[in-house]
mmCIF file of C-alpha atoms in Angstrom:
data_model
loop_
_atom_site.group_PDB
_atom_site.id
_atom_site.type_symbol
_atom_site.label_atom_id
_atom_site.label_comp_id
_atom_site.label_asym_id
_atom_site.label_seq_id
_atom_site.Cartn_x
_atom_site.Cartn_y
_atom_site.Cartn_z
ATOM 1 C CA MET A 1 22.774 -15.202 20.953
ATOM 2 C CA LYS A 2 20.361 -15.024 18.037
ATOM 3 C CA LYS A 3 16.607 -15.476 18.333
ATOM 4 C CA TYR A 4 14.407 -16.195 15.337
ATOM 5 C CA TYR A 5 10.797 -15.115 14.870
ATOM 6 C CA THR A 6 8.010 -15.026 12.335
ATOM 7 C CA LEU A 7 6.487 -11.553 12.145
ATOM 8 C CA THR A 8 2.943 -11.286 10.795
ATOM 9 C CA ILE A 9 1.306 -8.031 9.800
ATOM 10 C CA LYS A 10 -2.454 -7.998 9.329
ATOM 11 C CA THR A 11 -3.706 -4.935 7.495
ATOM 12 C CA LEU A 12 -6.687 -3.375 9.258
ATOM 13 C CA SER A 13 -6.924 -0.519 6.750
ATOM 14 C CA PRO A 14 -5.422 0.169 3.306
ATOM 15 C CA VAL A 15 -1.605 0.308 3.327
ATOM 16 C CA HIS A 16 0.438 2.141 0.681
ATOM 17 C CA ILE A 17 4.183 1.591 0.258
ATOM 18 C CA ALA A 18 5.178 3.878 -2.600
ATOM 19 C CA SER A 19 7.391 2.446 -5.319
ATOM 20 C CA GLY A 20 8.385 5.927 -6.458
ATOM 21 C CA ASN A 21 6.744 5.229 -9.818
ATOM 22 C CA THR A 22 3.388 6.489 -11.011
ATOM 23 C CA ILE A 23 0.995 4.695 -13.321
ATOM 24 C CA ASN A 24 -0.177 7.237 -15.872
ATOM 25 C CA LYS A 25 -3.258 7.414 -18.094
ATOM 26 C CA LEU A 26 -1.438 5.650 -20.948
ATOM 27 C CA GLU A 27 -0.680 2.632 -18.772
ATOM 28 C CA TYR A 28 -4.122 1.748 -17.474
ATOM 29 C CA VAL A 29 -7.703 1.524 -18.684
ATOM 30 C CA TYR A 30 -10.798 2.291 -16.653
ATOM 31 C CA SER A 31 -14.026 0.501 -17.497
ATOM 32 C CA LYS A 32 -17.096 2.501 -16.492
ATOM 33 C CA GLU A 33 -19.283 -0.545 -17.045
ATOM 34 C CA SER A 34 -17.564 -2.846 -14.553
ATOM 35 C CA LYS A 35 -15.906 -0.050 -12.535
ATOM 36 C CA THR A 36 -12.589 -1.846 -12.944
ATOM 37 C CA VAL A 37 -9.113 -0.404 -13.401
ATOM 38 C CA TYR A 38 -6.860 -2.552 -15.597
ATOM 39 C CA ILE A 39 -3.124 -1.963 -15.234
ATOM 40 C CA MET A 40 -1.711 -2.996 -18.573
ATOM 41 C CA ASP A 41 1.179 -5.336 -19.255
ATOM 42 C CA MET A 42 3.048 -2.999 -21.595
ATOM 43 C CA ILE A 43 4.712 -5.816 -23.568
ATOM 44 C CA LYS A 44 1.381 -7.553 -24.185
ATOM 45 C CA LEU A 45 -0.214 -4.200 -25.003
ATOM 46 C CA SER A 46 2.502 -3.388 -27.553
ATOM 47 C CA ASP A 47 2.065 -6.781 -29.228
ATOM 48 C CA PHE A 48 -1.681 -6.234 -29.387
ATOM 49 C CA LEU A 49 -1.355 -2.758 -30.945
ATOM 50 C CA MET A 50 1.143 -4.090 -33.495
ATOM 51 C CA LYS A 51 -1.126 -6.981 -34.484
ATOM 52 C CA ARG A 52 -4.079 -4.625 -34.872
ATOM 53 C CA LYS A 53 -1.920 -2.156 -36.836
ATOM 54 C CA LEU A 54 -2.698 0.529 -34.287
ATOM 55 C CA MET A 55 0.760 1.262 -32.958
ATOM 56 C CA ASP A 56 1.508 4.168 -35.332
ATOM 57 C CA VAL A 57 -1.917 5.686 -34.717
ATOM 58 C CA PHE A 58 -1.433 5.371 -30.956
ATOM 59 C CA ILE A 59 2.011 7.016 -31.076
ATOM 60 C CA ASP A 60 0.668 9.868 -33.218
ATOM 61 C CA ARG A 61 -2.094 10.503 -30.685
ATOM 62 C CA VAL A 62 0.411 10.476 -27.803
ATOM 63 C CA GLN A 63 2.644 12.963 -29.623
ATOM 64 C CA SER A 64 -0.262 15.235 -30.560
ATOM 65 C CA GLY A 65 -0.181 16.899 -27.168
ATOM 66 C CA ASP A 66 -3.879 16.281 -26.538
ATOM 67 C CA LYS A 67 -4.160 16.563 -22.745
ATOM 68 C CA LEU A 68 -7.431 14.624 -22.692
ATOM 69 C CA PHE A 69 -5.991 11.640 -24.542
ATOM 70 C CA SER A 70 -5.736 8.431 -22.531
ATOM 71 C CA LEU A 71 -5.559 4.715 -23.166
ATOM 72 C CA SER A 72 -9.198 4.502 -22.094
ATOM 73 C CA SER A 73 -10.280 7.074 -24.672
ATOM 74 C CA PHE A 74 -8.160 5.370 -27.359
ATOM 75 C CA PHE A 75 -9.800 1.990 -26.777
ATOM 76 C CA SER A 76 -13.198 3.669 -26.761
ATOM 77 C CA ASP A 77 -12.514 5.422 -30.092
ATOM 78 C CA LYS A 78 -11.308 2.174 -31.668
ATOM 79 C CA VAL A 79 -14.230 0.201 -30.217
ATOM 80 C CA ILE A 80 -11.956 -2.194 -28.346
ATOM 81 C CA SER A 81 -14.095 -3.800 -25.682
ATOM 82 C CA GLU A 82 -13.283 -4.681 -22.087
ATOM 83 C CA SER A 83 -13.646 -8.376 -22.873
ATOM 84 C CA GLU A 84 -10.730 -7.964 -25.313
ATOM 85 C CA TYR A 85 -8.321 -5.549 -23.628
ATOM 86 C CA LYS A 86 -8.552 -7.133 -20.180
ATOM 87 C CA HIS A 87 -6.455 -10.026 -21.495
ATOM 88 C CA TYR A 88 -3.521 -7.622 -21.925
ATOM 89 C CA SER A 89 -3.543 -6.403 -18.340
ATOM 90 C CA ALA A 90 -0.998 -7.367 -15.696
ATOM 91 C CA TYR A 91 -3.595 -7.065 -12.926
ATOM 92 C CA SER A 92 -6.776 -5.169 -12.108
ATOM 93 C CA TYR A 93 -8.858 -3.870 -9.230
ATOM 94 C CA LYS A 94 -12.365 -2.564 -8.714
ATOM 95 C CA ASN A 95 -12.882 1.183 -8.448
ATOM 96 C CA ASP A 96 -15.117 0.866 -5.377
ATOM 97 C CA ASN A 97 -13.404 3.270 -3.036
ATOM 98 C CA ILE A 98 -12.860 6.574 -4.821
ATOM 99 C CA SER A 99 -15.164 9.466 -5.639
ATOM 100 C CA VAL A 100 -13.601 10.401 -8.997
ATOM 101 C CA THR A 101 -13.294 8.799 -12.420
ATOM 102 C CA PRO A 102 -9.584 7.949 -12.684
ATOM 103 C CA ASN A 103 -9.132 8.170 -16.478
ATOM 104 C CA GLN A 104 -6.988 11.338 -16.409
ATOM 105 C CA MET A 105 -5.242 10.819 -13.081
ATOM 106 C CA GLU A 106 -1.900 9.352 -12.107
ATOM 107 C CA ILE A 107 -1.842 6.461 -9.648
ATOM 108 C CA SER A 108 0.955 6.144 -7.106
ATOM 109 C CA GLY A 109 2.213 2.589 -7.543
ATOM 110 C CA PHE A 110 2.844 0.080 -4.752
ATOM 111 C CA VAL A 111 6.365 -1.348 -4.522
ATOM 112 C CA LYS A 112 6.626 -4.680 -6.392
ATOM 113 C CA ASP A 113 9.242 -7.370 -6.915
ATOM 114 C CA ALA A 114 10.737 -8.504 -10.209
ATOM 115 C CA TYR A 115 7.717 -10.735 -10.832
ATOM 116 C CA GLY A 116 5.193 -7.931 -10.372
ATOM 117 C CA CYS A 117 4.052 -9.032 -6.903
ATOM 118 C CA PRO A 118 3.595 -6.371 -4.217
ATOM 119 C CA TYR A 119 5.681 -6.697 -1.061
ATOM 120 C CA ILE A 120 6.573 -4.655 2.016
ATOM 121 C CA PRO A 121 10.283 -3.933 2.528
ATOM 122 C CA GLY A 122 11.682 -4.963 5.893
ATOM 123 C CA SER A 123 13.012 -1.415 6.234
ATOM 124 C CA SER A 124 9.429 -0.119 6.432
ATOM 125 C CA ILE A 125 8.721 -2.353 9.423
ATOM 126 C CA LYS A 126 12.046 -1.577 11.075
ATOM 127 C CA GLY A 127 11.521 2.167 10.682
ATOM 128 C CA ALA A 128 8.117 1.971 12.388
ATOM 129 C CA LEU A 129 9.515 -0.174 15.220
ATOM 130 C CA ARG A 130 12.424 2.220 15.608
ATOM 131 C CA THR A 131 10.050 5.165 16.026
ATOM 132 C CA ALA A 132 8.033 3.363 18.720
ATOM 133 C CA ILE A 133 11.140 2.257 20.624
ATOM 134 C CA ALA A 134 12.667 5.747 20.491
ATOM 135 C CA TYR A 135 9.394 7.230 21.700
ATOM 136 C CA GLU A 136 9.318 5.028 24.795
ATOM 137 C CA GLN A 137 13.001 5.587 25.522
ATOM 138 C CA LEU A 138 12.479 9.345 25.407
ATOM 139 C CA MET A 139 9.361 9.199 27.555
ATOM 140 C CA ASP A 140 11.161 7.158 30.202
ATOM 141 C CA LYS A 141 14.232 9.423 30.192
ATOM 142 C CA ASN A 142 12.531 12.741 29.465
ATOM 143 C CA GLU A 143 14.592 14.687 32.023
ATOM 144 C CA ASP A 144 17.848 13.524 30.401
ATOM 145 C CA PHE A 145 16.791 15.266 27.184
ATOM 146 C CA SER A 146 15.650 18.597 28.664
ATOM 147 C CA ASP A 147 18.558 20.575 27.193
ATOM 148 C CA PHE A 148 18.095 18.860 23.861
ATOM 149 C CA SER A 149 14.362 19.636 23.904
ATOM 150 C CA ALA A 150 15.052 23.307 24.615
ATOM 151 C CA ARG A 151 17.453 23.529 21.677
ATOM 152 C CA VAL A 152 14.969 21.896 19.311
ATOM 153 C CA ALA A 153 12.156 24.202 20.451
ATOM 154 C CA SER A 154 14.369 27.255 19.981
ATOM 155 C CA ASP A 155 15.337 26.230 16.471
ATOM 156 C CA ILE A 156 11.759 25.492 15.440
ATOM 157 C CA LYS A 157 10.679 28.924 16.670
ATOM 158 C CA ASN A 158 13.537 30.505 14.734
ATOM 159 C CA ASN A 159 12.388 28.746 11.559
ATOM 160 C CA LYS A 160 15.459 26.498 11.374
ATOM 161 C CA SER A 161 15.580 22.941 10.087
ATOM 162 C CA ILE A 162 15.534 20.241 12.750
ATOM 163 C CA ASN A 163 17.003 17.509 10.522
ATOM 164 C CA GLU A 164 20.342 17.750 12.306
ATOM 165 C CA TYR A 165 18.640 17.359 15.684
ATOM 166 C CA GLU A 166 16.707 14.333 14.466
ATOM 167 C CA ARG A 167 20.011 12.659 13.581
ATOM 168 C CA GLU A 168 21.460 13.641 16.949
ATOM 169 C CA LEU A 169 18.428 12.234 18.738
ATOM 170 C CA ASN A 170 18.743 9.003 16.793
ATOM 171 C CA GLU A 171 22.387 8.734 17.849
ATOM 172 C CA LYS A 172 21.597 9.410 21.518
ATOM 173 C CA VAL A 173 18.943 6.692 21.664
ATOM 174 C CA PHE A 174 20.419 3.958 19.480
ATOM 175 C CA HIS A 175 24.184 4.452 19.025
ATOM 176 C CA THR A 176 25.064 2.642 22.231
ATOM 177 C CA LEU A 177 27.482 -0.027 20.998
ATOM 178 C CA LYS A 178 31.261 0.127 21.261
ATOM 179 C CA ARG A 179 32.229 -1.573 18.027
ATOM 180 C CA LYS A 180 34.030 1.519 16.776
ATOM 181 C CA THR A 181 36.082 3.665 19.142
ATOM 182 C CA LYS A 182 38.415 6.628 18.932
ATOM 183 C CA PHE A 183 41.130 7.704 21.342
ATOM 184 C CA ASN A 184 40.174 10.789 23.355
ATOM 185 C CA PRO A 185 43.300 12.634 24.547
ATOM 186 C CA ASN A 186 41.265 14.535 27.152
ATOM 187 C CA THR A 187 40.232 11.358 28.971
ATOM 188 C CA ASN A 188 43.176 9.239 27.777
ATOM 189 C CA LYS A 189 40.674 6.519 26.771
ATOM 190 C CA ASN A 190 39.230 4.901 23.684
ATOM 191 C CA GLU A 191 35.606 6.046 23.509
ATOM 192 C CA PRO A 192 32.714 4.939 21.248
ATOM 193 C CA VAL A 193 32.192 6.990 18.091
ATOM 194 C CA THR A 194 28.528 7.849 18.585
ATOM 195 C CA LYS A 195 28.018 9.235 15.090
ATOM 196 C CA ASP A 196 29.130 5.993 13.432
ATOM 197 C CA ILE A 197 26.425 3.596 12.266
ATOM 198 C CA LEU A 198 28.549 0.643 13.382
ATOM 199 C CA ASN A 199 27.561 1.570 16.928
ATOM 200 C CA ASP A 200 23.824 1.486 16.184
ATOM 201 C CA CYS A 201 22.308 -1.217 18.403
ATOM 202 C CA MET A 202 19.430 -1.668 15.967
ATOM 203 C CA SER A 203 21.886 -3.389 13.616
ATOM 204 C CA GLY A 204 21.099 -6.430 15.759
ATOM 205 C CA LEU A 205 17.450 -6.353 14.624
ATOM 206 C CA LEU A 206 17.187 -7.926 11.163
ATOM 207 C CA ILE A 207 13.879 -7.973 9.293
ATOM 208 C CA SER A 208 13.446 -9.574 5.886
ATOM 209 C CA ASP A 209 11.319 -8.174 3.112
ATOM 210 C CA SER A 210 7.853 -9.675 3.240
ATOM 211 C CA LYS A 211 6.861 -12.762 1.360
ATOM 212 C CA PRO A 212 5.233 -11.776 -1.967
ATOM 213 C CA ILE A 213 1.637 -10.557 -1.825
ATOM 214 C CA LEU A 214 -0.771 -11.601 -4.555
ATOM 215 C CA PRO A 215 -1.750 -8.696 -6.874
ATOM 216 C CA GLU A 216 -5.450 -9.404 -6.212
ATOM 217 C CA ASN A 217 -4.891 -7.970 -2.736
ATOM 218 C CA LEU A 218 -4.361 -4.524 -4.286
ATOM 219 C CA VAL A 219 -7.098 -1.895 -4.202
ATOM 220 C CA LEU A 220 -7.267 1.685 -5.428
ATOM 221 C CA CYS A 221 -7.725 4.299 -2.699
ATOM 222 C CA GLN A 222 -8.093 8.066 -2.581
ATOM 223 C CA LYS A 223 -6.499 10.434 -0.069
ATOM 224 C CA THR A 224 -9.165 11.637 2.393
ATOM 225 C CA ASP A 225 -8.653 14.035 5.297
ATOM 226 C CA LEU A 226 -10.852 13.835 8.392
ATOM 227 C CA GLN A 227 -11.224 17.291 9.963
ATOM 228 C CA ILE A 228 -11.665 17.921 13.667
ATOM 229 C CA ASP A 229 -15.372 18.727 13.211
ATOM 230 C CA GLY A 230 -15.970 15.287 11.697
ATOM 231 C CA VAL A 231 -16.194 16.531 8.098
ATOM 232 C CA THR A 232 -14.193 14.653 5.450
ATOM 233 C CA HIS A 233 -12.437 16.139 2.447
ATOM 234 C CA SER A 234 -11.261 13.902 -0.407
ATOM 235 C CA ILE A 235 -8.248 14.930 -2.463
ATOM 236 C CA ASN A 236 -7.452 13.832 -6.006
ATOM 237 C CA ILE A 237 -4.482 11.674 -5.048
ATOM 238 C CA LEU A 238 -4.851 7.992 -5.926
ATOM 239 C CA ARG A 239 -2.758 5.206 -4.430
ATOM 240 C CA GLU A 240 -2.414 1.486 -4.930
ATOM 241 C CA CYS A 241 -2.915 -0.088 -1.502
ATOM 242 C CA ILE A 242 -2.959 -3.505 0.095
ATOM 243 C CA LYS A 243 -6.544 -4.127 1.134
ATOM 244 C CA PRO A 244 -7.634 -4.636 4.747
ATOM 245 C CA GLY A 245 -7.621 -8.199 6.065
ATOM 246 C CA THR A 246 -4.389 -9.208 4.295
ATOM 247 C CA ASP A 247 -1.800 -11.212 6.273
ATOM 248 C CA ILE A 248 1.789 -10.347 5.375
ATOM 249 C CA VAL A 249 4.684 -12.459 6.685
ATOM 250 C CA PHE A 250 8.309 -11.574 7.462
ATOM 251 C CA ASP A 251 11.283 -13.309 9.076
ATOM 252 C CA ILE A 252 13.027 -11.544 11.938
ATOM 253 C CA ILE A 253 16.287 -12.175 13.812
ATOM 254 C CA ILE A 254 17.306 -10.490 17.042
ATOM 255 C CA ASP A 255 20.983 -10.682 17.925
ATOM 256 C CA THR A 256 20.799 -10.158 21.671
ATOM 257 C CA ASP A 257 24.524 -9.402 21.852
ATOM 258 C CA LEU A 258 23.870 -6.225 19.852
ATOM 259 C CA CYS A 259 20.190 -5.341 20.271
ATOM 260 C CA PRO A 260 18.953 -4.802 23.850
ATOM 261 C CA PHE A 261 15.280 -4.758 22.819
ATOM 262 C CA SER A 262 13.440 -8.045 23.271
ATOM 263 C CA ILE A 263 10.192 -8.879 21.496
ATOM 264 C CA GLU A 264 8.355 -8.171 24.751
ATOM 265 C CA LYS A 265 10.040 -4.762 24.968
ATOM 266 C CA ILE A 266 9.219 -3.972 21.341
ATOM 267 C CA MET A 267 5.571 -4.937 21.853
ATOM 268 C CA GLY A 268 5.427 -2.735 24.942
ATOM 269 C CA SER A 269 6.890 0.189 23.006
ATOM 270 C CA LEU A 270 4.289 -0.255 20.253
ATOM 271 C CA ARG A 271 1.511 -0.344 22.822
ATOM 272 C CA ARG A 272 2.688 2.819 24.554
ATOM 273 C CA PHE A 273 3.220 4.675 21.281
ATOM 274 C CA TYR A 274 -0.283 3.826 20.048
ATOM 275 C CA GLU A 275 -1.971 4.579 23.370
ATOM 276 C CA ASP A 276 -0.301 8.000 23.656
ATOM 277 C CA TYR A 277 -0.979 8.810 19.989
ATOM 278 C CA ASP A 278 -4.601 7.842 20.511
ATOM 279 C CA TYR A 279 -4.884 9.956 23.661
ATOM 280 C CA VAL A 280 -3.290 13.199 22.440
ATOM 281 C CA PHE A 281 -4.453 13.147 18.815
ATOM 282 C CA ARG A 282 -6.346 10.277 17.204
ATOM 283 C CA SER A 283 -9.245 9.854 19.648
ATOM 284 C CA ILE A 284 -10.214 13.524 19.362
ATOM 285 C CA PHE A 285 -10.933 13.125 15.642
ATOM 286 C CA ILE A 286 -12.521 9.687 16.053
ATOM 287 C CA LYS A 287 -14.948 11.021 18.675
ATOM 288 C CA GLU A 288 -16.047 13.981 16.543
ATOM 289 C CA ALA A 289 -16.463 11.726 13.504
ATOM 290 C CA ASN A 290 -19.380 10.056 15.325
ATOM 291 C CA GLY A 291 -18.862 6.494 14.144
ATOM 292 C CA LYS A 292 -17.677 7.368 10.633
ATOM 293 C CA VAL A 293 -14.252 5.770 11.152
ATOM 294 C CA TYR A 294 -13.927 1.993 11.143
ATOM 295 C CA GLU A 295 -12.659 0.756 14.527
ATOM 296 C CA PRO A 296 -11.159 -2.754 14.319
ATOM 297 C CA GLN A 297 -11.044 -5.271 17.155
ATOM 298 C CA LYS A 298 -7.444 -6.001 18.152
ATOM 299 C CA GLU A 299 -6.289 -9.498 19.090
ATOM 300 C CA LYS A 300 -4.889 -9.926 22.601
ATOM 301 C CA THR A 301 -1.534 -11.202 21.343
ATOM 302 C CA SER A 302 -0.862 -8.332 18.926
ATOM 303 C CA GLU A 303 -0.306 -4.577 18.881
ATOM 304 C CA TYR A 304 -1.048 -1.766 16.444
ATOM 305 C CA ILE A 305 1.464 -0.293 14.022
ATOM 306 C CA TYR A 306 1.134 2.330 11.251
ATOM 307 C CA LEU A 307 2.885 1.566 7.972
ATOM 308 C CA GLY A 308 3.598 3.281 4.708
ATOM 309 C CA GLY A 309 2.672 6.547 3.080
ATOM 310 C CA GLY A 310 -0.187 8.863 3.936
ATOM 311 C CA VAL A 311 -0.401 7.858 7.604
ATOM 312 C CA GLY A 312 0.205 11.347 8.953
ATOM 313 C CA PHE A 313 2.979 13.259 10.700
ATOM 314 C CA PRO A 314 2.330 12.118 14.317
ATOM 315 C CA THR A 315 2.868 8.428 13.476
ATOM 316 C CA LYS A 316 6.298 9.167 11.992
ATOM 317 C CA THR A 317 7.816 11.363 14.690
ATOM 318 C CA VAL A 318 8.890 11.294 18.342
ATOM 319 C CA ILE A 319 8.649 15.056 18.820
ATOM 320 C CA PHE A 320 5.637 14.694 21.151
ATOM 321 C CA SER A 321 7.767 12.642 23.545
ATOM 322 C CA LEU A 322 10.271 15.475 23.975
ATOM 323 C CA TYR A 323 7.812 17.707 25.828
ATOM 324 C CA LYS A 324 5.631 16.894 28.834
ATOM 325 C CA ASP A 325 3.296 19.762 27.936
ATOM 326 C CA GLU A 326 1.062 18.408 25.158
ATOM 327 C CA VAL A 327 -0.086 21.874 24.084
ATOM 328 C CA LYS A 328 3.513 23.081 23.755
ATOM 329 C CA ALA A 329 4.348 20.037 21.654
ATOM 330 C CA ALA A 330 1.337 20.714 19.409
ATOM 331 C CA GLU A 331 2.386 24.365 18.992
ATOM 332 C CA LEU A 332 5.878 23.315 17.920
ATOM 333 C CA VAL A 333 4.463 20.808 15.441
ATOM 334 C CA SER A 334 2.214 23.533 14.002
ATOM 335 C CA LEU A 335 5.271 25.751 13.498
ATOM 336 C CA LEU A 336 7.004 22.956 11.595
ATOM 337 C CA LEU A 337 3.965 22.345 9.406
ATOM 338 C CA GLU A 338 3.396 26.062 8.816
ATOM 339 C CA LYS A 339 6.868 26.268 7.307
ATOM 340 C CA ASN A 340 5.918 23.788 4.557
ATOM 341 C CA PHE A 341 2.183 24.504 4.220
ATOM 342 C CA ARG A 342 1.761 28.222 4.809
ATOM 343 C CA SER A 343 -1.720 28.518 3.314
ATOM 344 C CA ALA A 344 -3.180 25.909 5.701
ATOM 345 C CA ASN A 345 -2.952 28.183 8.790
ATOM 346 C CA HIS A 346 -1.682 25.427 11.093
ATOM 347 C CA ILE A 347 -0.655 27.927 13.775
ATOM 348 C CA GLY A 348 -4.083 29.580 13.988
ATOM 349 C CA PHE A 349 -5.789 26.189 14.119
ATOM 350 C CA THR A 350 -3.540 24.950 16.940
ATOM 351 C CA ARG A 351 -4.024 28.105 18.999
ATOM 352 C CA LYS A 352 -7.766 27.488 18.843
ATOM 353 C CA GLU A 353 -7.976 23.704 19.144
ATOM 354 C CA LYS A 354 -4.763 22.938 21.128
ATOM 355 C CA ILE A 355 -3.911 20.109 18.733
ATOM 356 C CA SER A 356 -1.714 19.594 15.667
ATOM 357 C CA PRO A 357 -1.843 18.550 12.837
ATOM 358 C CA LYS A 358 -5.327 19.650 11.811
ATOM 359 C CA VAL A 359 -6.501 16.456 10.039
ATOM 360 C CA LEU A 360 -6.457 12.700 10.570
ATOM 361 C CA LYS A 361 -5.202 10.927 7.441
ATOM 362 C CA CYS A 362 -7.794 8.479 6.131
ATOM 363 C CA THR A 363 -9.178 6.804 3.042
ATOM 364 C CA MET A 364 -12.434 5.152 1.985
ATOM 365 C CA TYR A 365 -12.744 1.386 1.729
ATOM 366 C CA GLN A 366 -16.057 -0.385 1.080
ATOM 367 C CA ASN A 367 -18.032 2.752 1.945
ATOM 368 C CA LYS A 368 -16.350 3.102 5.340
ATOM 369 C CA LEU A 369 -13.735 5.614 6.437
ATOM 370 C CA HIS A 370 -10.458 3.964 7.454
ATOM 371 C CA GLU A 371 -7.291 5.397 8.921
ATOM 372 C CA MET A 372 -4.411 4.991 6.480
ATOM 373 C CA GLY A 373 -1.855 2.295 7.205
ATOM 374 C CA LEU A 374 -3.252 0.811 10.437
ATOM 375 C CA CYS A 375 -2.114 -2.785 11.000
ATOM 376 C CA GLU A 376 -1.840 -5.430 13.676
ATOM 377 C CA ILE A 377 1.610 -6.836 14.334
ATOM 378 C CA HIS A 378 2.283 -10.228 15.870
ATOM 379 C CA PHE A 379 5.538 -12.067 16.639
ATOM 380 C CA LYS A 380 5.957 -15.835 17.018
ATOM 381 C CA GLU A 381 9.267 -17.332 18.083
ATOM 382 C CA LYS A 382 10.642 -20.131 15.913
ATOM 383 C CA LYS A 383 11.593 -23.257 17.826
#
């Protein structure tokens, strides 16, 4: 049987879904006067430069190798005012949230459809739901995974990759269907092929891409790390984000013949994942920040979910659910992070503070510190 729902995400903090493309200093203009970033429509811009007989001059400047050259500096040199060039932009946003002047910086673009409207892929939602469901399944059946946990811990300590174990864990939790089987001569039976995606029960959970989001809901945000002592550190990484307070709508179908997870079960998994994440990690930083971090009020009929890039390692992993000892889990996470970020001294930090990672991923919005990617999620069944 198939059940149909409307899924609504309300952004409580800036959300960044990376398109994989960057917007460079030749594709946008920053106005110091209005503190506005204009992302140019490159076809309109080309027509404008041709009409003003500036195209050859512009190309020469680009090819000169001048590292300080930007579209902003070019318009300034040619005395082209904001009132003129803004008509050749595809969209714009205020530069209210970052501590740097963006003229020379690349901006990580938000994923957009063919018409230039931002949207959130259904796969982003499904991935976050999958993590929460797997977390609860592992917590409830922790003893069943004791051997697996020991193997993972051993490999982390021996500096080995755990990618293979992540796939194996995924198969153990979700590959429960029997749509593809193979004869086992040892048991003289046809048995499910656990490594085959056809046997993934989450194939019965279908989530559409979101309805298009208007470009005016985009804002420019800067990567900011909140340290355990409450001090913030901003990093020169700029991202296009959907602003807080934006409602984003998806369609969802659950085929109950394939997917054993009801909406009520999914909501419970999200609640448990957030509560445990808050207890072992998030709340420690929030408390030390002394009111710096915006704390939204959640509706009774919804749960929290973290979406997109820059939300931090703990929101993307189930490794904490593999170990009952929170300190041991933190030590293993620090070993993983140390492998990729050796200069950050994750191991030394964790030995002292009994927590890992060492920062909470945030950003500034309207002069208030927000966690990256925090949203409310709400399901409504279609009649």
